[in-house]
Amino acid sequence: MTKDLSIRGFDEKTHAKLNRVASQKGVSVNAIVKDLVDKWLEKQDQVRKKHDLILYSDDESMSWLLKSIDRFLNDGSWFRTFCGPPSYKSVKLLKKLDWFDSTIHPYSPESKNFGRYTAQIVDRIVKESHNKPVCWFDFVIENISNSSLKEAIHLESQYDENRLPGMTFCNYRLDTLLNAGINDLMDLFSHHDQVFILKDRELVKMHITKEGVQKLLLD
């Protein structure tokens, strides 16, 4: 028995473009959408362990993103969690949205071994998630980078080798990285699956691949 599917945010412009592509390929819009959904469902049979990097311009931009993510993950199938300094606006917002605070309190990672502190956070998430896939926004890592970017990158590399099932988003304000060396930036990027830049209400995905010099001469 077939069912109708309502897709939020699917505006007339997108629908018209999809109709045009479907007509060019000689297939129905339904066939294209069903194929994409089938492929997505097939991927979900595998345990997904995303580790992404978000470089954001300001608190207002991050607030918009967090509210948007919260609306998409409101069915209870995800363990929504965060960690970060209590003074951060993003941390206060996620508390209001009823996400689980996995921060170890009192908050003072600089008074302990950074690795030990972040390991305690991961252990807490594992315990409290009860085997649900996690959606984790980490602001502690940005706070650590203010003291030592190299230490933050080291922790990123350790987590990259032992990820939690689900989606982990490591968040850094762009201005905290402006003085970073190119080697540190490339190292930071290399420990994440995807890199995004967030400004206002725009989320831009960066494509980072190694290329030969001849690529500069090609379209």
CSV table of C-alpha atoms in Angstrom, one decimal:
chain,number,residue,atom,x,y,z
A,1,MET,CA,0.0,0.0,0.0
A,2,THR,CA,1.5,3.3,-1.1
A,3,LYS,CA,1.5,6.5,1.1
A,4,ASP,CA,1.9,10.2,0.4
A,5,LEU,CA,5.1,11.8,1.7
A,6,SER,CA,5.1,15.4,2.8
A,7,ILE,CA,8.6,17.0,2.6
A,8,ARG,CA,9.2,20.2,4.7
A,9,GLY,CA,11.0,23.0,2.9
A,10,PHE,CA,10.4,21.6,-0.6
A,11,ASP,CA,9.4,24.9,-2.2
A,12,GLU,CA,8.0,25.6,-5.7
A,13,LYS,CA,11.4,26.5,-7.2
A,14,THR,CA,12.9,23.2,-6.1
A,15,HIS,CA,9.9,21.3,-7.3
A,16,ALA,CA,10.0,23.0,-10.7
A,17,LYS,CA,13.7,22.2,-11.1
A,18,LEU,CA,13.1,18.6,-10.1
A,19,ASN,CA,10.3,18.3,-12.7
A,20,ARG,CA,12.5,19.7,-15.3
A,21,VAL,CA,15.3,17.2,-14.6
A,22,ALA,CA,12.8,14.3,-14.4
A,23,SER,CA,11.4,15.3,-17.8
A,24,GLN,CA,14.9,15.4,-19.3
A,25,LYS,CA,15.7,12.0,-18.0
A,26,GLY,CA,12.3,10.6,-19.0
A,27,VAL,CA,11.4,9.4,-15.5
A,28,SER,CA,8.8,10.5,-13.0
A,29,VAL,CA,9.6,12.8,-10.0
A,30,ASN,CA,8.2,9.9,-7.8
A,31,ALA,CA,10.8,7.5,-9.2
A,32,ILE,CA,13.7,9.9,-8.5
A,33,VAL,CA,12.6,10.6,-4.9
A,34,LYS,CA,11.9,6.9,-4.2
A,35,ASP,CA,15.4,6.0,-5.5
A,36,LEU,CA,17.0,8.6,-3.3
A,37,VAL,CA,15.0,7.5,-0.2
A,38,ASP,CA,15.8,3.8,-0.9
A,39,LYS,CA,19.6,4.6,-1.1
A,40,TRP,CA,19.4,6.6,2.1
A,41,LEU,CA,17.6,3.9,4.0
A,42,GLU,CA,20.2,1.4,2.7
A,43,LYS,CA,23.0,3.5,4.2
A,44,GLN,CA,21.2,3.7,7.5
A,45,ASP,CA,21.6,-0.1,7.9
A,46,GLN,CA,25.3,0.7,8.5
A,47,VAL,CA,26.4,2.2,11.8
A,48,ARG,CA,27.0,5.9,11.0
A,49,LYS,CA,29.7,7.7,13.0
A,50,LYS,CA,29.9,11.2,11.6
A,51,HIS,CA,32.5,13.6,12.9
A,52,ASP,CA,32.0,17.1,11.4
A,53,LEU,CA,33.6,20.5,11.9
A,54,ILE,CA,31.5,23.7,12.0
A,55,LEU,CA,33.2,27.1,11.8
A,56,TYR,CA,30.7,29.7,12.9
A,57,SER,CA,30.8,33.5,12.7
A,58,ASP,CA,28.8,34.4,15.8
A,59,ASP,CA,26.3,33.3,18.5
A,60,GLU,CA,23.3,34.4,16.5
A,61,SER,CA,24.2,32.1,13.5
A,62,MET,CA,24.8,29.2,15.8
A,63,SER,CA,21.5,29.8,17.6
A,64,TRP,CA,19.7,29.6,14.2
A,65,LEU,CA,21.4,26.3,13.4
A,66,LEU,CA,20.7,24.7,16.7
A,67,LYS,CA,17.0,25.6,16.6
A,68,SER,CA,16.8,24.2,13.1
A,69,ILE,CA,18.5,21.0,14.1
A,70,ASP,CA,16.2,20.7,17.1
A,71,ARG,CA,13.1,20.9,14.9
A,72,PHE,CA,14.4,18.1,12.7
A,73,LEU,CA,15.3,15.8,15.7
A,74,ASN,CA,12.1,16.1,17.7
A,75,ASP,CA,10.9,12.5,17.3
A,76,GLY,CA,12.9,11.1,20.2
A,77,SER,CA,15.0,8.6,18.2
A,78,TRP,CA,18.2,10.5,18.8
A,79,PHE,CA,20.1,11.2,22.0
A,80,ARG,CA,20.5,15.0,21.8
A,81,THR,CA,23.4,16.2,23.9
A,82,PHE,CA,25.9,19.0,24.2
A,83,CYS,CA,28.9,20.1,26.3
A,84,GLY,CA,30.5,23.4,26.8
A,85,PRO,CA,31.1,26.3,29.2
A,86,PRO,CA,28.0,27.4,31.1
A,87,SER,CA,28.5,31.0,30.0
A,88,TYR,CA,28.1,30.1,26.3
A,89,LYS,CA,24.9,31.3,24.7
A,90,SER,CA,24.7,28.1,22.7
A,91,VAL,CA,24.9,26.1,25.9
A,92,LYS,CA,22.1,28.1,27.5
A,93,LEU,CA,19.9,27.7,24.4
A,94,LEU,CA,20.4,23.9,24.3
A,95,LYS,CA,19.5,23.7,27.9
A,96,LYS,CA,16.2,25.5,27.2
A,97,LEU,CA,15.6,23.1,24.3
A,98,ASP,CA,15.9,20.3,26.8
A,99,TRP,CA,19.0,18.7,25.3
A,100,PHE,CA,21.1,16.6,27.7
A,101,ASP,CA,24.0,18.4,29.3
A,102,SER,CA,27.0,16.0,29.2
A,103,THR,CA,29.4,18.6,30.5
A,104,ILE,CA,31.3,17.5,33.6
A,105,HIS,CA,30.6,20.0,36.4
A,106,PRO,CA,32.1,22.0,38.0
A,107,TYR,CA,33.3,23.2,34.6
A,108,SER,CA,37.1,23.5,34.8
A,109,PRO,CA,38.9,21.5,32.1
A,110,GLU,CA,42.0,23.6,32.4
A,111,SER,CA,42.5,22.5,35.9
A,112,LYS,CA,42.7,18.8,34.8
A,113,ASN,CA,44.3,16.8,32.1
A,114,PHE,CA,42.3,17.9,28.9
A,115,GLY,CA,42.3,14.3,27.6
A,116,ARG,CA,41.0,12.9,30.9
A,117,TYR,CA,38.3,15.6,31.1
A,118,THR,CA,37.0,15.0,27.5
A,119,ALA,CA,37.1,11.2,28.1
A,120,GLN,CA,34.8,11.7,31.1
A,121,ILE,CA,32.3,13.5,28.8
A,122,VAL,CA,32.4,10.7,26.3
A,123,ASP,CA,31.9,8.1,29.0
A,124,ARG,CA,28.9,10.0,30.3
A,125,ILE,CA,27.3,10.2,26.9
A,126,VAL,CA,27.8,6.4,26.4
A,127,LYS,CA,26.1,5.8,29.7
A,128,GLU,CA,23.2,8.1,29.3
A,129,SER,CA,22.4,7.5,25.6
A,130,HIS,CA,21.2,3.9,26.3
A,131,ASN,CA,22.4,2.8,22.9
A,132,LYS,CA,20.5,5.5,21.0
A,133,PRO,CA,22.5,7.2,18.2
A,134,VAL,CA,23.8,10.5,19.5
A,135,CYS,CA,23.6,14.0,18.1
A,136,TRP,CA,26.4,15.8,20.0
A,137,PHE,CA,27.3,19.5,19.8
A,138,ASP,CA,30.8,19.9,21.4
A,139,PHE,CA,31.7,23.4,22.5
A,140,VAL,CA,34.3,22.3,25.1
A,141,ILE,CA,36.7,21.6,22.2
A,142,GLU,CA,36.5,25.2,21.1
A,143,ASN,CA,37.1,26.4,24.7
A,144,ILE,CA,40.2,24.2,24.9
A,145,SER,CA,41.5,25.6,21.6
A,146,ASN,CA,41.5,29.0,23.2
A,147,SER,CA,44.2,27.7,25.5
A,148,SER,CA,46.0,25.4,23.0
A,149,LEU,CA,44.9,24.7,19.5
A,150,LYS,CA,47.4,22.0,19.2
A,151,GLU,CA,45.9,20.2,22.3
A,152,ALA,CA,42.4,20.6,20.7
A,153,ILE,CA,43.7,19.0,17.5
A,154,HIS,CA,45.3,16.2,19.4
A,155,LEU,CA,42.0,15.5,21.1
A,156,GLU,CA,40.2,15.6,17.7
A,157,SER,CA,42.6,13.0,16.4
A,158,GLN,CA,42.0,10.7,19.3
A,159,TYR,CA,38.2,11.0,19.0
A,160,ASP,CA,38.5,10.5,15.2
A,161,GLU,CA,39.8,7.0,15.9
A,162,ASN,CA,37.1,6.1,18.5
A,163,ARG,CA,33.9,7.7,17.4
A,164,LEU,CA,30.4,7.4,19.0
A,165,PRO,CA,27.6,6.1,16.8
A,166,GLY,CA,25.6,9.0,15.4
A,167,MET,CA,26.7,12.6,14.6
A,168,THR,CA,29.3,14.6,16.4
A,169,PHE,CA,29.7,18.3,15.6
A,170,CYS,CA,32.8,20.1,16.8
A,171,ASN,CA,32.3,23.9,16.8
A,172,TYR,CA,34.8,26.6,16.6
A,173,ARG,CA,34.3,30.4,16.2
A,174,LEU,CA,36.0,31.6,13.1
A,175,ASP,CA,37.8,34.4,15.0
A,176,THR,CA,39.5,31.9,17.3
A,177,LEU,CA,41.2,30.3,14.3
A,178,LEU,CA,42.3,33.5,12.5
A,179,ASN,CA,45.8,33.4,13.9
A,180,ALA,CA,46.2,29.7,13.4
A,181,GLY,CA,49.0,28.5,11.1
A,182,ILE,CA,48.2,26.7,7.9
A,183,ASN,CA,49.6,23.4,9.1
A,184,ASP,CA,47.3,23.5,12.2
A,185,LEU,CA,44.3,24.3,10.1
A,186,MET,CA,44.9,21.5,7.6
A,187,ASP,CA,45.5,19.1,10.5
A,188,LEU,CA,42.2,20.2,12.1
A,189,PHE,CA,40.3,19.7,8.8
A,190,SER,CA,41.9,16.3,8.2
A,191,HIS,CA,40.3,14.8,11.4
A,192,HIS,CA,36.8,15.5,10.3
A,193,ASP,CA,34.6,14.0,7.6
A,194,GLN,CA,33.1,17.4,6.5
A,195,VAL,CA,33.9,21.0,7.1
A,196,PHE,CA,31.1,23.7,7.2
A,197,ILE,CA,31.2,27.4,7.5
A,198,LEU,CA,28.1,29.0,9.2
A,199,LYS,CA,27.3,32.7,8.8
A,200,ASP,CA,23.9,34.3,9.4
A,201,ARG,CA,21.4,31.8,8.0
A,202,GLU,CA,23.8,30.2,5.5
A,203,LEU,CA,25.6,26.9,5.9
A,204,VAL,CA,28.3,26.4,3.4
A,205,LYS,CA,30.1,23.1,2.9
A,206,MET,CA,33.8,23.2,2.1
A,207,HIS,CA,35.3,20.6,-0.3
A,208,ILE,CA,38.9,19.8,0.8
A,209,THR,CA,40.8,17.5,-1.5
A,210,LYS,CA,44.5,17.2,-2.4
A,211,GLU,CA,45.1,18.2,-6.0
A,212,GLY,CA,48.0,18.3,-8.4
A,213,VAL,CA,49.3,21.7,-9.6
A,214,GLN,CA,47.8,21.0,-13.1
A,215,LYS,CA,44.4,21.3,-11.5
A,216,LEU,CA,44.9,25.1,-11.4
A,217,LEU,CA,44.9,25.1,-15.2
A,218,LEU,CA,41.8,23.0,-15.7
A,219,ASP,CA,38.1,23.9,-15.4
